[in-house]
Amino acid sequence: MYPGYQTRLRDEIFQLGREPTYDDLMSGMPWLDAIMMESFRHRPVVPHLERVATEDSVLRFGGPIQGSDGKKITEVLIKAGQAIIIPVMSINHMKSVWGDDADEFKPERWLDPARLELVNRKFGWNGILTFSDGPRQCIGYRMAVLTFKTTLATYIRKFEFHDTGAVMHARYVGTMQSYVAGEEGKGTQMPLRVTLVDDSGTN
């Protein structure tokens, strides 16, 4: 459960010396921002999006890619009525954007301006497609961001979360859901061991 990141975030909260304000949550806590961004990037709630073309269109690529026949292509024709699957999870894990450690959970990547220079030129919200992009971007993403930050800051201040050793997998049922290997019949689970943290930041 990444105890090192829990400690860094808890220290950031305790250093405020008070309950985080709205301004603190939205722009005054770098580690809270970084952990939230990396959580949304690494494990988007919806791993792919589906859109249907309303008219014929040409989708141009940022650069040439190799088709299944081995030929280089730079665009593809999309017919009206065709469904398009947008692989959010795969895009959020592109090594050409995020580097060779794209599959790792590393919040510190969001604290490195040099690494984010390429990301910020790409697409979506902060370079990820978790909330889609363009005029059809998730209308409630600001509420999701505030809710995530408020909940995480509240819990991490009072509790420490520990890995129970359960082997976890994810499956897609409208949204990404976690389950314990061998206990699929019990439905969605996320077993945790939780301990209290006192106001000084020690267990």
XYZ file of N, CA and C in Angstrom:
609
model
N 0.825 -1.215 0.000
C 0.000 0.000 0.000
C 0.861 1.268 0.000
N 2.082 1.146 -0.485
C 2.970 2.292 -0.637
C 3.121 3.111 0.648
N 3.654 2.514 1.709
C 3.777 3.227 2.984
C 4.610 4.499 2.879
N 5.614 4.509 2.003
C 6.434 5.707 1.850
C 5.635 6.888 1.343
N 4.754 6.642 0.383
C 3.916 7.717 -0.144
C 2.879 8.155 0.883
N 2.357 7.203 1.643
C 1.428 7.568 2.709
C 2.101 8.520 3.698
N 3.343 8.206 4.062
C 4.070 9.038 5.025
C 4.329 10.432 4.467
N 4.731 10.514 3.206
C 5.007 11.823 2.607
C 3.747 12.683 2.571
N 2.638 12.073 2.197
C 1.390 12.823 2.143
C 0.946 13.236 3.539
N 1.082 12.337 4.509
C 0.694 12.648 5.884
C 1.550 13.790 6.441
N 2.833 13.757 6.148
C 3.719 14.836 6.594
C 3.293 16.173 5.988
N 2.925 16.152 4.716
C 2.481 17.375 4.048
C 1.231 17.937 4.722
N 0.323 17.045 5.103
C -0.907 17.477 5.774
C -0.598 18.033 7.157
N 0.244 17.332 7.927
C 0.576 17.796 9.276
C 1.330 19.121 9.248
N 2.122 19.354 8.211
C 2.877 20.599 8.120
C 1.973 21.817 7.967
N 0.753 21.602 7.508
C -0.195 22.713 7.428
C -0.551 23.231 8.812
N -0.590 22.328 9.793
C -0.934 22.709 11.155
C -2.406 22.995 11.359
N -3.231 22.583 10.404
C -4.676 22.826 10.477
C -5.363 21.929 9.453
N -6.690 21.988 9.477
C -7.441 21.270 8.452
C -7.188 21.931 7.096
N -6.970 21.152 6.045
C -6.754 21.748 4.722
C -7.966 22.555 4.273
N -7.719 23.738 3.733
C -8.787 24.551 3.164
C -9.020 24.133 1.713
N -10.033 24.710 1.103
C -10.292 24.435 -0.311
C -9.077 24.803 -1.155
N -8.491 25.969 -0.888
C -7.316 26.397 -1.653
C -6.136 25.451 -1.444
N -5.966 24.973 -0.207
C -4.906 23.991 0.055
C -5.110 22.752 -0.807
N -6.321 22.239 -0.779
C -6.622 21.000 -1.493
C -6.436 21.148 -2.998
N -6.825 22.293 -3.533
C -6.819 22.444 -4.981
C -5.465 22.842 -5.552
N -4.639 23.547 -4.774
C -3.382 24.012 -5.376
C -2.223 24.166 -4.403
N -2.415 23.825 -3.139
C -1.367 24.081 -2.166
C -0.696 22.858 -1.585
N -0.948 21.671 -2.153
C -0.395 20.441 -1.593
C 0.180 19.587 -2.729
N 1.452 19.783 -3.046
C 2.061 19.097 -4.198
C 1.979 17.578 -4.148
N 2.189 16.983 -2.963
C 2.149 15.518 -2.889
C 0.727 14.989 -3.032
N -0.243 15.720 -2.518
C -1.637 15.322 -2.712
C -1.976 15.365 -4.196
N -1.556 16.432 -4.874
C -1.766 16.533 -6.317
C -1.119 15.360 -7.047
N 0.140 15.095 -6.716
C 0.898 14.064 -7.423
C 0.286 12.682 -7.243
N -0.112 12.363 -6.022
C -0.698 11.044 -5.756
C -2.049 10.903 -6.444
N -2.826 11.984 -6.455
C -4.111 11.932 -7.146
C -3.913 11.735 -8.648
N -3.030 12.544 -9.253
C -2.787 12.439 -10.692
C -2.321 11.037 -11.068
N -1.389 10.509 -10.284
C -0.851 9.190 -10.604
C -1.901 8.102 -10.417
N -2.765 8.263 -9.431
C -3.855 7.297 -9.233
C -4.795 7.302 -10.428
N -5.170 8.487 -10.898
C -6.055 8.595 -12.053
C -5.380 8.077 -13.320
N -4.076 8.310 -13.451
C -3.350 7.828 -14.631
C -3.181 6.314 -14.601
N -2.718 5.819 -13.471
C -2.328 4.415 -13.370
C -3.524 3.470 -13.383
N -4.609 3.863 -12.729
C -5.792 3.006 -12.661
C -7.063 3.824 -12.916
N -7.309 4.198 -14.190
C -8.531 4.941 -14.494
C -9.764 4.101 -14.181
N -10.784 4.737 -13.657
C -12.010 4.019 -13.294
C -12.627 3.359 -14.525
N -12.606 4.063 -15.639
C -13.127 3.518 -16.899
C -11.932 3.271 -17.819
N -11.580 1.994 -18.082
C -10.362 1.700 -18.850
C -10.463 1.986 -20.338
N -11.678 2.115 -20.856
C -11.817 2.516 -22.250
C -13.139 3.252 -22.451
N -13.176 4.084 -23.479
C -14.371 4.849 -23.829
C -14.855 4.414 -25.204
N -16.141 4.548 -25.432
C -16.700 4.230 -26.747
C -17.408 5.458 -27.297
N -17.123 5.778 -28.537
C -17.776 6.881 -29.226
C -18.272 6.384 -30.577
N -19.335 7.000 -31.091
C -19.885 6.643 -32.395
C -19.800 7.865 -33.299
N -19.205 7.690 -34.482
C -19.049 8.797 -35.422
C -20.409 9.214 -35.972
N -20.679 10.506 -35.955
C -21.950 11.018 -36.475
C -21.862 11.362 -37.959
N -20.639 11.405 -38.484
C -20.443 11.694 -39.905
C -19.101 11.107 -40.344
N -18.934 10.970 -41.655
C -17.650 10.499 -42.167
C -16.554 11.474 -41.751
N -15.423 10.936 -41.384
C -14.326 11.792 -40.940
C -12.996 11.089 -41.182
N -11.939 11.855 -41.171
C -10.589 11.313 -41.305
C -9.845 11.574 -40.003
N -9.343 10.513 -39.403
C -8.572 10.622 -38.169
C -7.091 10.603 -38.532
N -6.435 11.739 -38.317
C -5.015 11.856 -38.649
C -4.172 11.571 -37.414
N -3.122 10.796 -37.603
C -2.246 10.416 -36.500
C -1.174 11.473 -36.275
N -0.623 11.485 -35.080
C 0.456 12.416 -34.775
C 1.732 12.083 -35.524
N 1.836 10.865 -36.000
C 2.992 10.410 -36.767
C 2.640 9.109 -37.438
N 3.424 8.663 -38.403
C 3.102 7.419 -39.121
C 3.177 6.205 -38.204
N 2.262 5.267 -38.421
C 2.289 4.006 -37.681
C 2.249 2.859 -38.686
N 2.655 1.694 -38.238
C 2.682 0.529 -39.124
C 1.392 -0.252 -38.989
N 0.705 -0.456 -40.113
C -0.530 -1.210 -40.118
C -0.280 -2.702 -40.041
N -1.352 -3.481 -39.962
C -1.226 -4.940 -39.854
C -0.608 -5.556 -41.105
N -0.672 -4.822 -42.231
C -0.068 -5.317 -43.474
C 1.386 -4.878 -43.627
N 1.910 -4.192 -42.618
C 3.299 -3.760 -42.655
C 3.519 -2.395 -43.274
N 2.475 -1.814 -43.864
C 2.605 -0.508 -44.514
C 2.442 0.622 -43.495
N 3.125 1.724 -43.775
C 3.021 2.905 -42.922
C 1.747 3.668 -43.286
N 0.988 4.066 -42.272
C -0.213 4.862 -42.513
C -0.186 6.091 -41.610
N -0.769 7.167 -42.094
C -0.784 8.421 -41.333
C -2.191 8.873 -40.969
N -3.204 8.171 -41.508
C -4.586 8.531 -41.215
C -5.488 7.338 -41.483
N -6.702 7.424 -40.983
C -7.672 6.356 -41.209
C -9.041 6.985 -41.423
N -9.802 6.433 -42.354
C -11.142 6.925 -42.643
C -12.138 6.288 -41.687
N -12.954 7.110 -41.070
C -13.991 6.627 -40.157
C -15.345 6.973 -40.768
N -16.183 5.967 -40.917
C -17.497 6.153 -41.518
C -18.534 6.515 -40.455
N -19.531 7.262 -40.854
C -20.623 7.598 -39.944
C -21.258 6.319 -39.414
N -21.502 6.274 -38.112
C -22.109 5.109 -37.491
C -21.114 4.111 -36.938
N -19.852 4.252 -37.295
C -18.838 3.338 -36.768
C -18.539 3.659 -35.305
N -18.375 2.602 -34.523
C -17.996 2.765 -33.119
C -16.477 2.841 -33.019
N -16.012 3.705 -32.154
C -14.579 3.882 -31.933
C -14.295 3.591 -30.467
N -13.386 2.674 -30.216
C -12.980 2.359 -28.850
C -11.700 3.132 -28.538
N -11.731 3.922 -27.483
C -10.568 4.704 -27.057
C -9.951 4.004 -25.852
N -8.769 3.423 -25.999
C -8.162 2.634 -24.916
C -7.495 3.520 -23.857
N -8.293 4.039 -22.950
C -7.800 4.982 -21.941
C -6.633 4.400 -21.146
N -6.796 3.172 -20.663
C -5.746 2.557 -19.858
C -4.440 2.470 -20.638
N -4.520 2.025 -21.882
C -3.308 1.884 -22.692
C -2.661 3.233 -22.974
N -3.469 4.231 -23.286
C -2.934 5.567 -23.565
C -2.279 6.148 -22.318
N -2.907 5.947 -21.166
C -2.339 6.449 -19.910
C -1.035 5.748 -19.533
N -0.758 4.608 -20.182
C 0.460 3.849 -19.882
C 1.455 3.848 -21.048
N 1.296 4.773 -21.991
C 2.180 4.818 -23.156
C 3.605 5.168 -22.735
N 4.541 4.291 -23.045
C 5.939 4.536 -22.667
C 6.549 5.667 -23.480
N 5.996 5.929 -24.662
C 6.498 7.045 -25.465
C 6.188 8.383 -24.809
N 5.213 8.397 -23.922
C 4.846 9.618 -23.199
C 5.411 9.610 -21.785
N 5.240 8.486 -21.082
C 5.543 8.431 -19.650
C 6.888 7.808 -19.327
N 7.564 7.260 -20.332
C 8.870 6.658 -20.096
C 8.769 5.168 -19.829
N 9.917 4.546 -19.646
C 9.972 3.096 -19.452
C 9.301 2.646 -18.161
N 9.106 3.564 -17.223
C 8.462 3.211 -15.952
C 6.965 3.510 -15.969
N 6.380 3.593 -17.171
C 4.967 3.970 -17.306
C 4.025 3.036 -16.569
N 4.394 1.765 -16.427
C 3.516 0.802 -15.765
C 3.660 0.825 -14.245
N 4.589 1.612 -13.742
C 4.805 1.705 -12.302
C 3.993 2.855 -11.709
N 3.601 2.687 -10.454
C 2.913 3.755 -9.721
C 3.982 4.640 -9.090
N 4.207 5.829 -9.680
C 5.274 6.722 -9.220
C 4.762 8.159 -9.194
N 4.141 8.577 -8.101
C 3.614 9.944 -8.019
C 4.661 11.022 -8.253
N 5.923 10.731 -7.941
C 6.958 11.758 -8.080
C 7.144 12.211 -9.522
N 6.649 11.425 -10.487
C 6.763 11.849 -11.880
C 6.033 13.182 -12.097
N 5.011 13.450 -11.277
C 4.229 14.675 -11.415
C 4.908 15.880 -10.764
N 6.006 15.643 -10.079
C 6.736 16.728 -9.423
C 7.988 17.121 -10.208
N 8.184 16.515 -11.367
C 9.357 16.764 -12.199
C 8.936 17.549 -13.440
N 9.161 18.877 -13.454
C 8.726 19.698 -14.599
C 9.296 19.221 -15.927
N 10.528 18.719 -15.915
C 11.147 18.262 -17.164
C 10.387 17.083 -17.758
N 9.937 16.177 -16.909
C 9.212 14.999 -17.398
C 7.833 15.382 -17.902
N 7.250 16.420 -17.311
C 5.881 16.782 -17.669
C 5.804 17.673 -18.897
N 6.936 18.171 -19.355
C 6.921 19.069 -20.512
C 6.287 18.397 -21.720
N 6.682 17.152 -22.006
C 6.096 16.409 -23.123
C 4.645 16.070 -22.843
N 4.353 15.636 -21.629
C 3.000 15.223 -21.261
C 2.004 16.351 -21.471
N 2.354 17.550 -21.029
C 1.431 18.679 -21.080
C 1.140 19.144 -22.498
N 1.925 18.677 -23.460
C 1.667 19.045 -24.854
C 0.757 18.033 -25.539
N 0.361 17.015 -24.841
C -0.350 15.915 -25.473
C -1.861 16.129 -25.519
N -2.588 15.609 -24.544
C -4.038 15.529 -24.675
C -4.683 15.428 -23.310
N -5.996 15.570 -23.300
C -6.761 15.316 -22.086
C -6.468 16.270 -20.946
N -6.914 15.871 -19.784
C -6.709 16.638 -18.556
C -5.349 16.259 -17.982
N -4.424 17.213 -17.953
C -3.068 16.970 -17.461
C -2.365 15.821 -18.187
N -2.671 15.668 -19.460
C -1.977 14.663 -20.251
C -2.493 13.246 -20.097
N -3.619 13.063 -19.424
C -4.211 11.731 -19.303
C -5.642 11.765 -19.835
N -6.156 10.612 -20.213
C -7.499 10.552 -20.796
C -8.537 10.009 -19.823
N -8.225 10.006 -18.553
C -9.141 9.456 -17.554
C -10.507 10.121 -17.605
N -10.538 11.418 -17.899
C -11.807 12.143 -17.987
C -12.163 12.475 -19.431
N -11.572 11.749 -20.385
C -11.771 11.987 -21.807
C -11.131 13.324 -22.197
N -11.585 13.907 -23.295
C -10.982 15.142 -23.790
C -11.975 15.849 -24.699
N -11.738 17.119 -24.945
C -12.558 17.867 -25.879
C -13.903 18.278 -25.312
N -14.842 18.652 -26.191
C -16.146 19.152 -25.739
C -16.986 18.108 -25.008
N -16.640 16.825 -25.144
C -17.371 15.761 -24.447
C -16.618 15.271 -23.213
N -15.672 16.069 -22.755
C -14.940 15.698 -21.545
C -15.912 15.559 -20.377
N -15.566 14.708 -19.419
C -16.423 14.455 -18.259
C -16.874 15.760 -17.619
N -18.170 15.964 -17.539
C -18.707 17.207 -17.013
C -18.498 17.331 -15.502
N -18.285 16.206 -14.839
C -18.141 16.233 -13.386
C -16.720 16.051 -12.889
N -15.719 16.268 -13.773
C -14.349 15.940 -13.354
C -13.866 16.825 -12.215
N -14.303 18.081 -12.171
C -13.864 18.956 -11.074
C -14.391 18.445 -9.729
N -15.614 17.968 -9.725
C -16.176 17.393 -8.497
C -15.431 16.116 -8.116
N -15.079 15.317 -9.115
C -14.325 14.090 -8.837
C -12.972 14.412 -8.220
N -12.302 15.426 -8.740
C -10.992 15.832 -8.217
C -11.113 16.294 -6.772
N -12.080 17.160 -6.492
C -12.252 17.671 -5.130
C -12.632 16.550 -4.168
N -13.521 15.663 -4.596
C -13.943 14.551 -3.740
C -12.773 13.625 -3.435
N -11.986 13.300 -4.456
C -10.822 12.429 -4.264
C -9.860 13.048 -3.260
N -9.524 14.317 -3.462
C -8.551 14.976 -2.589
C -9.064 15.088 -1.154
N -10.319 15.473 -1.001
C -10.890 15.620 0.340
C -10.898 14.287 1.073
N -11.340 13.245 0.390
C -11.415 11.917 1.009
C -10.035 11.395 1.377
N -9.091 11.477 0.435
C -7.750 10.964 0.699
C -7.075 11.732 1.830
N -7.168 13.054 1.812
C -6.535 13.862 2.858
C -7.134 13.566 4.227
N -8.443 13.337 4.275
C -9.115 13.037 5.546
C -8.687 11.678 6.081
N -8.694 10.670 5.222
C -8.343 9.317 5.660
C -6.869 9.190 6.034
N -5.986 9.757 5.192
C -4.555 9.543 5.414
C -4.079 10.286 6.654
N -4.805 11.304 7.049
C -4.438 12.030 8.269
C -4.702 11.190 9.511
N -5.717 10.366 9.469
C -6.136 9.608 10.653
C -5.755 8.132 10.612
N -5.523 7.606 9.420
C -5.306 6.165 9.305
C -4.069 5.852 8.471
N -3.501 4.682 8.740
C -2.452 4.132 7.895
C -2.977 2.826 7.312
N -2.775 2.637 6.029
C -3.319 1.482 5.324
C -2.205 0.492 5.011
N -2.489 -0.794 5.253
C -1.478 -1.835 5.118
C -1.952 -2.930 4.168
N -1.024 -3.470 3.416
C -1.292 -4.594 2.522
C -1.591 -5.839 3.356
N -2.649 -6.561 3.008
C -2.995 -7.787 3.739
C -2.341 -9.022 3.132
N -1.712 -8.864 1.984
C -1.107 -10.008 1.315
C -2.020 -10.682 0.309
N -3.272 -10.237 0.227
C -4.206 -10.820 -0.740
C -3.734 -10.512 -2.162
N -3.853 -11.492 -3.052
C -3.491 -11.297 -4.459
C -4.676 -10.657 -5.168
N -4.473 -9.448 -5.687
C -5.568 -8.690 -6.265
C -5.497 -8.670 -7.791
N -6.675 -8.681 -8.416
C -6.795 -8.509 -9.854
C -7.893 -7.479 -10.099
N -8.009 -7.060 -11.348
C -9.065 -6.112 -11.709
C -9.864 -6.675 -12.871
N -11.130 -6.322 -12.924
C -11.970 -6.717 -14.052
C -12.842 -5.527 -14.419
N -13.324 -5.546 -15.635
C -14.127 -4.442 -16.138
C -15.590 -4.849 -16.189
N -16.406 -4.148 -15.407
C -17.860 -4.362 -15.410
C -18.492 -2.970 -15.421
N -18.410 -2.311 -16.555
C -18.838 -0.918 -16.625
C -17.747 0.006 -16.121
N -17.187 -0.331 -14.971
C -16.030 0.369 -14.418
C -15.020 -0.676 -13.957
N -13.808 -0.240 -13.654
C -12.793 -1.157 -13.133
C -13.145 -1.535 -11.706
N -13.123 -2.833 -11.403
C -13.435 -3.317 -10.059
C -12.365 -4.314 -9.629
N -11.996 -4.244 -8.357
C -10.962 -5.139 -7.832
C -11.600 -6.362 -7.184
N -10.866 -7.467 -7.214
C -11.329 -8.679 -6.536
C -10.118 -9.487 -6.097
N -10.342 -10.357 -5.113
C -9.280 -11.203 -4.586
C -9.185 -12.463 -5.430
N -7.984 -12.806 -5.851
C -7.783 -14.018 -6.641
C -8.279 -15.231 -5.873
N -9.091 -16.055 -6.528
C -9.650 -17.239 -5.889
C -10.955 -16.985 -5.166
N -11.347 -15.694 -5.056
C -12.596 -15.349 -4.373
C -13.484 -14.506 -5.284
N -13.438 -14.817 -6.583
C -14.214 -14.040 -7.543
C -15.703 -14.055 -7.233
N -16.192 -15.168 -6.690
C -17.613 -15.297 -6.387
C -18.101 -14.359 -5.301
N -17.178 -13.814 -4.519
C -17.570 -12.887 -3.448
C -17.761 -11.460 -3.952
N -17.487 -11.244 -5.232
C -17.683 -9.912 -5.791
C -16.508 -8.982 -5.520
N -16.767 -7.699 -5.675
C -15.726 -6.684 -5.530
C -15.211 -6.617 -4.099
N -13.879 -6.654 -3.957
C -13.256 -6.570 -2.635
C -11.977 -5.742 -2.719
N -11.604 -5.140 -1.608
C -10.307 -4.483 -1.469
C -9.890 -4.608 -0.010
N -9.404 -5.795 0.392
C -9.056 -6.006 1.798
C -7.881 -5.130 2.222
N -8.037 -4.458 3.349
C -6.997 -3.599 3.902
C -6.922 -3.811 5.401
N -5.756 -3.603 5.956
C -5.608 -3.525 7.407
C -5.356 -2.065 7.739
N -6.150 -1.519 8.642
C -6.110 -0.083 8.923
C -5.723 0.151 10.372
N -4.769 1.063 10.594
C -4.383 1.442 11.955
C -4.549 2.944 12.122
N -4.816 3.367 13.352
C -4.992 4.788 13.651
C -3.656 5.509 13.663
N -3.683 6.767 13.272
C -2.522 7.648 13.348
C -2.872 8.786 14.290
N -1.968 9.114 15.238
C -2.278 10.219 16.150
C -1.898 11.554 15.505
N -2.218 12.649 16.179
C -2.031 13.981 15.606
C -0.577 14.345 15.354
N 0.347 13.630 15.970
C 1.762 13.928 15.763
C 2.314 13.214 14.538
N 1.488 12.337 13.954
C 1.913 11.614 12.763
C 2.566 10.288 13.048
N 2.563 9.849 14.325
C 3.118 8.538 14.670
C 1.988 7.569 14.912
N 2.251 6.267 14.750
C 1.204 5.250 14.916
C 0.849 5.054 16.379
